[in-house]
CSV table of C-alpha atoms in Angstrom, one decimal:
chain,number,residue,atom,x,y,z
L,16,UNK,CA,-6.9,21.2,25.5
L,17,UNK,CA,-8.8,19.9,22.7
L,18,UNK,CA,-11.7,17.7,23.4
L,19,UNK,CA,-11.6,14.0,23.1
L,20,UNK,CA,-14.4,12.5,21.4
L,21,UNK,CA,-15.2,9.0,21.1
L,22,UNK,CA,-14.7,9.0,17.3
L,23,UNK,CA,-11.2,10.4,18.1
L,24,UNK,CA,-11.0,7.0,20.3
L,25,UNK,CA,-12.4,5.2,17.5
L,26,UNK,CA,-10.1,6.2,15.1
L,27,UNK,CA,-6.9,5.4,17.0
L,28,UNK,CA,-7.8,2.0,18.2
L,29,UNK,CA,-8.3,1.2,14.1
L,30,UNK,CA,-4.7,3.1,13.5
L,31,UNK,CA,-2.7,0.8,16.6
L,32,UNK,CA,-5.0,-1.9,17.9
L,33,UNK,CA,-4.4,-0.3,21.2
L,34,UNK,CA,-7.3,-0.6,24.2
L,35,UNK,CA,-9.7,1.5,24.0
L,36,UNK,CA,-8.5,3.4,27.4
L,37,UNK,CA,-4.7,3.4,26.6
L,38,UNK,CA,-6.2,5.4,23.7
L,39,UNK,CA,-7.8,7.9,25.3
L,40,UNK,CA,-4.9,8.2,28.0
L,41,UNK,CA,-2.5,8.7,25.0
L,42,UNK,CA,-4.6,11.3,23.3
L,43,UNK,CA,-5.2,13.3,26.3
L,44,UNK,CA,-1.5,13.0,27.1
L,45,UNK,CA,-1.4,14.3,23.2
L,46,UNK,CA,-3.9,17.0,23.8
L,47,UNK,CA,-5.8,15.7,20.8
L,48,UNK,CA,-3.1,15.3,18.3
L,49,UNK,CA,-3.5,11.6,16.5
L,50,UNK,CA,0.0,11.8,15.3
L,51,UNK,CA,1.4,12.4,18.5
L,52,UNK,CA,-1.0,10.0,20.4
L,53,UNK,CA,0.3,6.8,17.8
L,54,UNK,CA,3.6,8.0,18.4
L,55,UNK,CA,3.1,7.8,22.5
L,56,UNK,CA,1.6,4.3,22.2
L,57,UNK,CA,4.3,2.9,19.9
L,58,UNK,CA,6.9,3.8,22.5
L,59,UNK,CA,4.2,2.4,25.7
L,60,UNK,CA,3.1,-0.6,23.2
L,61,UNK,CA,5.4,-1.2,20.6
L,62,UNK,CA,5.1,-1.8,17.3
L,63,UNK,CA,2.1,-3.5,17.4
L,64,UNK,CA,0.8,0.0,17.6
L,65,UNK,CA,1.4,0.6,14.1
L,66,UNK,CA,0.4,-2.2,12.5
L,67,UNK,CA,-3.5,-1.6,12.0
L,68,UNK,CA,-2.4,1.8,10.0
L,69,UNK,CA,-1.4,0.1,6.0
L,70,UNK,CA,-4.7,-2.0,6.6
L,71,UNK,CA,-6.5,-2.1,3.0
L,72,UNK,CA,-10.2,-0.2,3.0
L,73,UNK,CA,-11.4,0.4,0.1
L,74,UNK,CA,-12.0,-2.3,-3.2
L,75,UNK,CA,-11.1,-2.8,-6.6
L,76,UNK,CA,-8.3,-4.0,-8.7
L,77,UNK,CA,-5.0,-3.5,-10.1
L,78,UNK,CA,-4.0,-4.4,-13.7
L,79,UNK,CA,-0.7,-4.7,-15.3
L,80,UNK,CA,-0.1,-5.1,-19.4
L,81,UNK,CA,3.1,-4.7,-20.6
L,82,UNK,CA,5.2,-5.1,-24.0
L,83,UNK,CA,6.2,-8.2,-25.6
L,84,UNK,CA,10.4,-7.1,-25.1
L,85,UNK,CA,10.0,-6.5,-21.3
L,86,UNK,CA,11.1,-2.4,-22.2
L,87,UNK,CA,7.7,-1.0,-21.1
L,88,UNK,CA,5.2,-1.5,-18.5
L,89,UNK,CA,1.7,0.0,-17.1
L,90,UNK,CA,0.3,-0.5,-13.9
L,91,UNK,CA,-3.6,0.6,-12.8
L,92,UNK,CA,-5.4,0.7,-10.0
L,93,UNK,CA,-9.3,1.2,-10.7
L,94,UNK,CA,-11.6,1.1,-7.2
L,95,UNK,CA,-15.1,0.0,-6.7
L,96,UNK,CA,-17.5,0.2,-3.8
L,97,UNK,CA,-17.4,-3.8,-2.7
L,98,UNK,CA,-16.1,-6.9,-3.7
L,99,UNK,CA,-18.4,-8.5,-5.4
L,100,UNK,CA,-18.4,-5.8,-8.0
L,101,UNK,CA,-14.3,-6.0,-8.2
L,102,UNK,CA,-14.6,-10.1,-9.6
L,103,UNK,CA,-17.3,-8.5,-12.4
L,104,UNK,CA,-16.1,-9.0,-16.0
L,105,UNK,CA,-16.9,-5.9,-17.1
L,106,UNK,CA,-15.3,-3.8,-14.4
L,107,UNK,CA,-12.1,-6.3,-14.5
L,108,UNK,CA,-12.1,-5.7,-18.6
L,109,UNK,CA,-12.2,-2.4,-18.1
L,110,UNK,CA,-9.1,-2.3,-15.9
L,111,UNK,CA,-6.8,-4.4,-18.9
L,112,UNK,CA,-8.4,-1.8,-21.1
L,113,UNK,CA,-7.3,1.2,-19.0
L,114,UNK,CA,-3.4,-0.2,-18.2
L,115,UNK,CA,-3.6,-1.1,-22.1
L,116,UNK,CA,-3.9,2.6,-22.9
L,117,UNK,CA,-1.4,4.0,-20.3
L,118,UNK,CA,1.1,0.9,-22.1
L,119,UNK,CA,0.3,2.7,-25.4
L,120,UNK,CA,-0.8,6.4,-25.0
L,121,UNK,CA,1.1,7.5,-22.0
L,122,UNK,CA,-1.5,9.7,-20.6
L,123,UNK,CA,0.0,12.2,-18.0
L,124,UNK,CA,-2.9,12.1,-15.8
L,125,UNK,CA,-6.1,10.1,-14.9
L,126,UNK,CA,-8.0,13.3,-16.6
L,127,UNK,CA,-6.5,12.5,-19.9
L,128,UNK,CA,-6.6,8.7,-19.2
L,129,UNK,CA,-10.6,8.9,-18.9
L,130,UNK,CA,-10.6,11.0,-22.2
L,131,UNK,CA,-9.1,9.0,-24.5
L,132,UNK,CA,-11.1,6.4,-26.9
L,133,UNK,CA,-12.4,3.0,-25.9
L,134,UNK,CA,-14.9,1.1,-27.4
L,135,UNK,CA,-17.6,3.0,-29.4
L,136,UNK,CA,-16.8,6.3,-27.0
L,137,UNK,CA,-14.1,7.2,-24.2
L,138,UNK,CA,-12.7,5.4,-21.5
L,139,UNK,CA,-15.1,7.8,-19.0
L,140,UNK,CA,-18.5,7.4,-21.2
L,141,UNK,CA,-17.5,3.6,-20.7
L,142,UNK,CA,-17.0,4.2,-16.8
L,143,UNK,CA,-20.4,6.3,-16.6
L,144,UNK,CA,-22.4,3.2,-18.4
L,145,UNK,CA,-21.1,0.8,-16.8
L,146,UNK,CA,-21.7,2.3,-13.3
L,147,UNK,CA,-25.0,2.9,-14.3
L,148,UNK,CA,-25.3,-0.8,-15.2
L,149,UNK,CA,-23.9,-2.3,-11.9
L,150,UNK,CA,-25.3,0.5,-9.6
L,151,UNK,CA,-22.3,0.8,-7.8
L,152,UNK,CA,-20.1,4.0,-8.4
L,153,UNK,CA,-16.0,3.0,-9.8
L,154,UNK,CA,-12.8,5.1,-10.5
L,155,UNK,CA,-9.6,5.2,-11.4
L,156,UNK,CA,-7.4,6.0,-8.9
L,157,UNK,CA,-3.6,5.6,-10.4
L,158,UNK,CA,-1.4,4.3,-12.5
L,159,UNK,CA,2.4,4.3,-13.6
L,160,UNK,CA,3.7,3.9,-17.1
L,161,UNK,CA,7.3,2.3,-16.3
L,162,UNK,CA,10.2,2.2,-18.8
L,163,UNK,CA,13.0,-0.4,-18.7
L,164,UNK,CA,16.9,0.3,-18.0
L,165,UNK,CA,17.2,-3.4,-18.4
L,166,UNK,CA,14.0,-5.4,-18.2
L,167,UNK,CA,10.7,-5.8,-16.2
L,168,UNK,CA,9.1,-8.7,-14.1
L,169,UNK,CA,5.7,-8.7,-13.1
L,170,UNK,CA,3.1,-10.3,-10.5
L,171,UNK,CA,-0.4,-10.1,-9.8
L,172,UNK,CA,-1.7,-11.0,-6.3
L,173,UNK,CA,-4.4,-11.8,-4.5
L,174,UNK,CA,-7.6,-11.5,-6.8
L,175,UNK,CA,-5.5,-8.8,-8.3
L,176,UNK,CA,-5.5,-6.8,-4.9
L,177,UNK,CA,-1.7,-6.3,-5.2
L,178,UNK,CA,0.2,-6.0,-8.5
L,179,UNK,CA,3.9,-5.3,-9.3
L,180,UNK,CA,6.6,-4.3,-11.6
L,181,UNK,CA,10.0,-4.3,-11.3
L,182,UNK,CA,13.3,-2.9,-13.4
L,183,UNK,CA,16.0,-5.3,-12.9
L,184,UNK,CA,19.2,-6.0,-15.0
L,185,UNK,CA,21.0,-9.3,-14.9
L,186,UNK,CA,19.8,-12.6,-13.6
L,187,UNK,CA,17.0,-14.7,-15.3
L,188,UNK,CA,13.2,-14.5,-15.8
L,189,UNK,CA,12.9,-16.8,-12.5
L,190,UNK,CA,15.3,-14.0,-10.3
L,191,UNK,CA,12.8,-11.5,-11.9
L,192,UNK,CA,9.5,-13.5,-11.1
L,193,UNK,CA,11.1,-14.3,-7.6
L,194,UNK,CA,11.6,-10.7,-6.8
L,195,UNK,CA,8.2,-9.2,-7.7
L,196,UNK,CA,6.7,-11.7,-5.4
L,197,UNK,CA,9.2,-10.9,-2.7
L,198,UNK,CA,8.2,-7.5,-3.0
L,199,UNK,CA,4.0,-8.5,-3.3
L,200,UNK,CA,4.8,-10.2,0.0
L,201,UNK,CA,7.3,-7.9,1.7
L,202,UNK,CA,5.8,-4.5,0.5
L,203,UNK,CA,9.0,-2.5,0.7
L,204,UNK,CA,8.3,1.3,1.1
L,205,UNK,CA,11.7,2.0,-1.1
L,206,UNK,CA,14.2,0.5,-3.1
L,207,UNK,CA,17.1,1.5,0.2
L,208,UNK,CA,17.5,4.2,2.6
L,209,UNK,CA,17.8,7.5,0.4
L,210,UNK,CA,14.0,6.4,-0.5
L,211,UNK,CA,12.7,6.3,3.0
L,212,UNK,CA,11.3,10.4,4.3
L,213,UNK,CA,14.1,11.8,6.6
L,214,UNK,CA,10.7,12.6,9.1
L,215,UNK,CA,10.0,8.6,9.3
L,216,UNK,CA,13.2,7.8,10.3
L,217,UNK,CA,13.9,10.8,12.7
L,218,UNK,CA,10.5,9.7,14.0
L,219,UNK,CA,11.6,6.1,15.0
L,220,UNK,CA,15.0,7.3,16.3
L,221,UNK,CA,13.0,9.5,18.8
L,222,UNK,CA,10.4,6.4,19.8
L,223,UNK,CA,13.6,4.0,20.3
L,224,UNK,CA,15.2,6.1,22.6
L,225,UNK,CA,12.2,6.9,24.6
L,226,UNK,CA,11.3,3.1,25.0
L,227,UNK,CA,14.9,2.9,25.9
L,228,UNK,CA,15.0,5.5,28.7
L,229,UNK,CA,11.8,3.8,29.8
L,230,UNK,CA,13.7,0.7,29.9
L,231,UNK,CA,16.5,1.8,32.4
L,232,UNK,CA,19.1,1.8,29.6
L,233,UNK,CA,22.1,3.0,30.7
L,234,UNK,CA,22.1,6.8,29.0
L,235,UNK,CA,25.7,5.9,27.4
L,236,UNK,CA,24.8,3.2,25.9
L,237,UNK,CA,21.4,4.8,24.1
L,238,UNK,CA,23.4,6.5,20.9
L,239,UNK,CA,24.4,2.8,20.0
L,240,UNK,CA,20.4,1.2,20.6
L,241,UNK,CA,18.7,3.8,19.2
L,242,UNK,CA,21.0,3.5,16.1
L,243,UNK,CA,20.6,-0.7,15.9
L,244,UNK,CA,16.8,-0.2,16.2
L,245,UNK,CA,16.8,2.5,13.2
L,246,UNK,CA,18.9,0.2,11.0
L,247,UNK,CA,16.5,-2.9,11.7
L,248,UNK,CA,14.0,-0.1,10.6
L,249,UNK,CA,15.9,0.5,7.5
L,250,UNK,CA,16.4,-3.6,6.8
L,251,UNK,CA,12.5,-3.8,7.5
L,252,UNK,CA,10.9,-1.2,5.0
L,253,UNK,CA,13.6,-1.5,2.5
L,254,UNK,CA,13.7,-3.7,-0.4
L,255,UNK,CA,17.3,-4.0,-0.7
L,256,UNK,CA,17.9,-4.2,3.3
L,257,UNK,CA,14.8,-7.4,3.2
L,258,UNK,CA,15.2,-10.5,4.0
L,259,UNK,CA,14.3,-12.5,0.8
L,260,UNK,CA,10.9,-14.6,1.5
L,261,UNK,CA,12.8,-17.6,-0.1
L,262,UNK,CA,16.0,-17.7,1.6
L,263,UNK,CA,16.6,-21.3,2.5
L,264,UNK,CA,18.6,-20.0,5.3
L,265,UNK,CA,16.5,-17.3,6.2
L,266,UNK,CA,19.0,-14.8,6.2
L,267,UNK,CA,19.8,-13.8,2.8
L,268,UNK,CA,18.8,-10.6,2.0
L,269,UNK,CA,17.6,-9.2,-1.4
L,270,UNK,CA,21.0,-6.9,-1.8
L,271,UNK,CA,22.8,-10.6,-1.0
L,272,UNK,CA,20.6,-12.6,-3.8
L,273,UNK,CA,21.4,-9.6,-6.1
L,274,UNK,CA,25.6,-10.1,-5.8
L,275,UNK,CA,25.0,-13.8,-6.2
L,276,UNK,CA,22.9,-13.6,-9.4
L,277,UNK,CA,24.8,-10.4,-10.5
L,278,UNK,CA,22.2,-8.0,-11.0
L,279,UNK,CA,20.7,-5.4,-9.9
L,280,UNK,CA,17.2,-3.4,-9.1
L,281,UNK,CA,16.9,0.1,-10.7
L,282,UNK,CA,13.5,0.4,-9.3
L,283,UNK,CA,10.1,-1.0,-8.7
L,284,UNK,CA,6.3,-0.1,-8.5
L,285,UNK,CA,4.1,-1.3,-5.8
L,286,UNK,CA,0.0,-1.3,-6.1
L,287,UNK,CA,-2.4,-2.8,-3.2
L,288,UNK,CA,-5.7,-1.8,-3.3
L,289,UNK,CA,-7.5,0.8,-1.3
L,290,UNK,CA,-3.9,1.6,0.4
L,291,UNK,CA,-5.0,4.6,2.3
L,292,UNK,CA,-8.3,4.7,1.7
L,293,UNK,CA,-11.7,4.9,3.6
L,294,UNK,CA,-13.8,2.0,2.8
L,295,UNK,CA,-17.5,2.8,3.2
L,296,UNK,CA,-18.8,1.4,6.5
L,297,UNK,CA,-22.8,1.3,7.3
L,298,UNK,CA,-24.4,0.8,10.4
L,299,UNK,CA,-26.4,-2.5,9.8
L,300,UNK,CA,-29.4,-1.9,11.6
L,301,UNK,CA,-29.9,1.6,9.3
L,302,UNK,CA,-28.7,-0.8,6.5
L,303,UNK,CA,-31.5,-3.1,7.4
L,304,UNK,CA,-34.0,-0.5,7.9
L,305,UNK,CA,-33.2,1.4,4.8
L,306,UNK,CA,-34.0,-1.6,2.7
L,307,UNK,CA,-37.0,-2.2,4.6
L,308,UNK,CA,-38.2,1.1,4.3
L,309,UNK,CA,-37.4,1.0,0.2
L,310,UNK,CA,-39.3,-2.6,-0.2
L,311,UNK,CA,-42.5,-0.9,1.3
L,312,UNK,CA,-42.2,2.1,-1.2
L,313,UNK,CA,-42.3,-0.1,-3.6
């Protein structure tokens, strides 16, 4: 059996919130595997488990420009060390500059992006001097260059920490403004079901029907639980399957507001900072003793 170490611990309680010793009992009962240890605790805990795993890390921005018709859209995400460095002008101008060239160029990659020409050299000499003129290292992490089949919305969120396009047809501006908000808000993982991994959902059909055995649940009646819990699943992560955040009756759901307004969603593009990444965490008595020990070399 692998060894659990504190860091192991550590790491788990970030993921689920979980005690610290309902943790370690779940990874032992794991024998080490994180995976399987979230997966135990969401079936002792419930979903709460879960909830500390989309938390945002790292910093930066996201940037949208797009054409004057609504046809075409870009979306950027450019990441910076801290905060402070994310509300700078010249780090924020360089995001509008960077979606400004994905909007025109259409650069396949960030490789390409970071060649192309800004300013009296590229967008990566512009990066470089502007990293060393802040001190504080920045990249570009993504970015999507989005076509129309009918027409896009937009909305920035947040300090632009969240930012969102959307492909609708039919409707008005206000069903398409309404909708990228929903979707800033909601954070849909897919537009339905065919968009959601087959090993996600196999996953929660397997927790719903251990928490059910767990409950006494009579054994014929598990098929039909297991199945309602997957669809609330579905309705949960699932743009279409949402509940929109401005249903005056708090029941509509975006496929319902769709057939009202006759539209219809051909697809949409989500950005929130950091989203799966590491921020930088320092110990702040090293912190403290670092700068301590640099003001005396001075």
């Amino acid at each position: 059996m692998a060894e659990i170490t504190a860091s192991m611990v550590k790491e788990l309680r970030e993921r689920t919130d979980a005690p610290m010793m309902e943790c370690k009992r779940a990874l032992t009962e794991a024998g080490g595997d994180l995976g399987k240890a979230e997966e135990i605790l969401r079936v002792k805990l419930g979903s709460k488990a879960s909830k500390a795993a989309s938390r945002i890390t790292a910093e930066g921005v996201v940037a949208i420009q797009r054409t004057s018709d609504d046809q075409f859209g870009a979306i950027v995400e450019i990441n910076c060390e801290t905060d402070f460095v994310a509300k700078n002008d010249d780090f924020l101008r360089l995001a509008s500059d960077c979606a400004g060239l994905v909007l025109c160029e259409n650069p396949p990659d960030v490789a390409v992006l970071s060649g192309l020409p800004l300013g009296d050299g590229t967008v990566e000499s512009t990066r470089t001097a502007l990293v060393g003129k802040i001190g504080e290292n920045m990249s570009i992490r993504r970015f999507v260059r989005v076509a129309a089949t009918g027409r896009l919305a937009f909305y920035v969120h947040g300090g632009a920490k969240i930012g969102v396009l959307v492909d609708y047809t039919g409707g008005d501006d206000q069903l398409g403004k309404d909708l990228a908000m929903h979707i800033a808000a909601a954070k849909p993982r897919a537009l339905d079901a065919s968009g959601i991994d087959a090993e996600l959902i196999d996953s929660e059909r397997r927790i719903a029907a251990e928490k059910a055995r767990e409950a006494n649940k009579p054994e014929a009646m598990i098929d039909k639980i297991v199945e309602g819990s997957v669809q609330k699943f579905l309705n949960e992560v699932t743009l279409l399957g949402q509940v929109f955040v401005k249903a005056e009756d708090g029941k509509q759901t975006i496929a319902q507001l769709l057939k009202s307004k006759g539209a219809s969603i051909a697809g949409f593009t989500l950005f929130v900072v950091g989203e799966g990444l590491a921020k930088r965490s320092n110990d702040f008595a090293a912190e403290v003793a670092a700068q301590a020990a640099a003001a005396v070399q001075r």
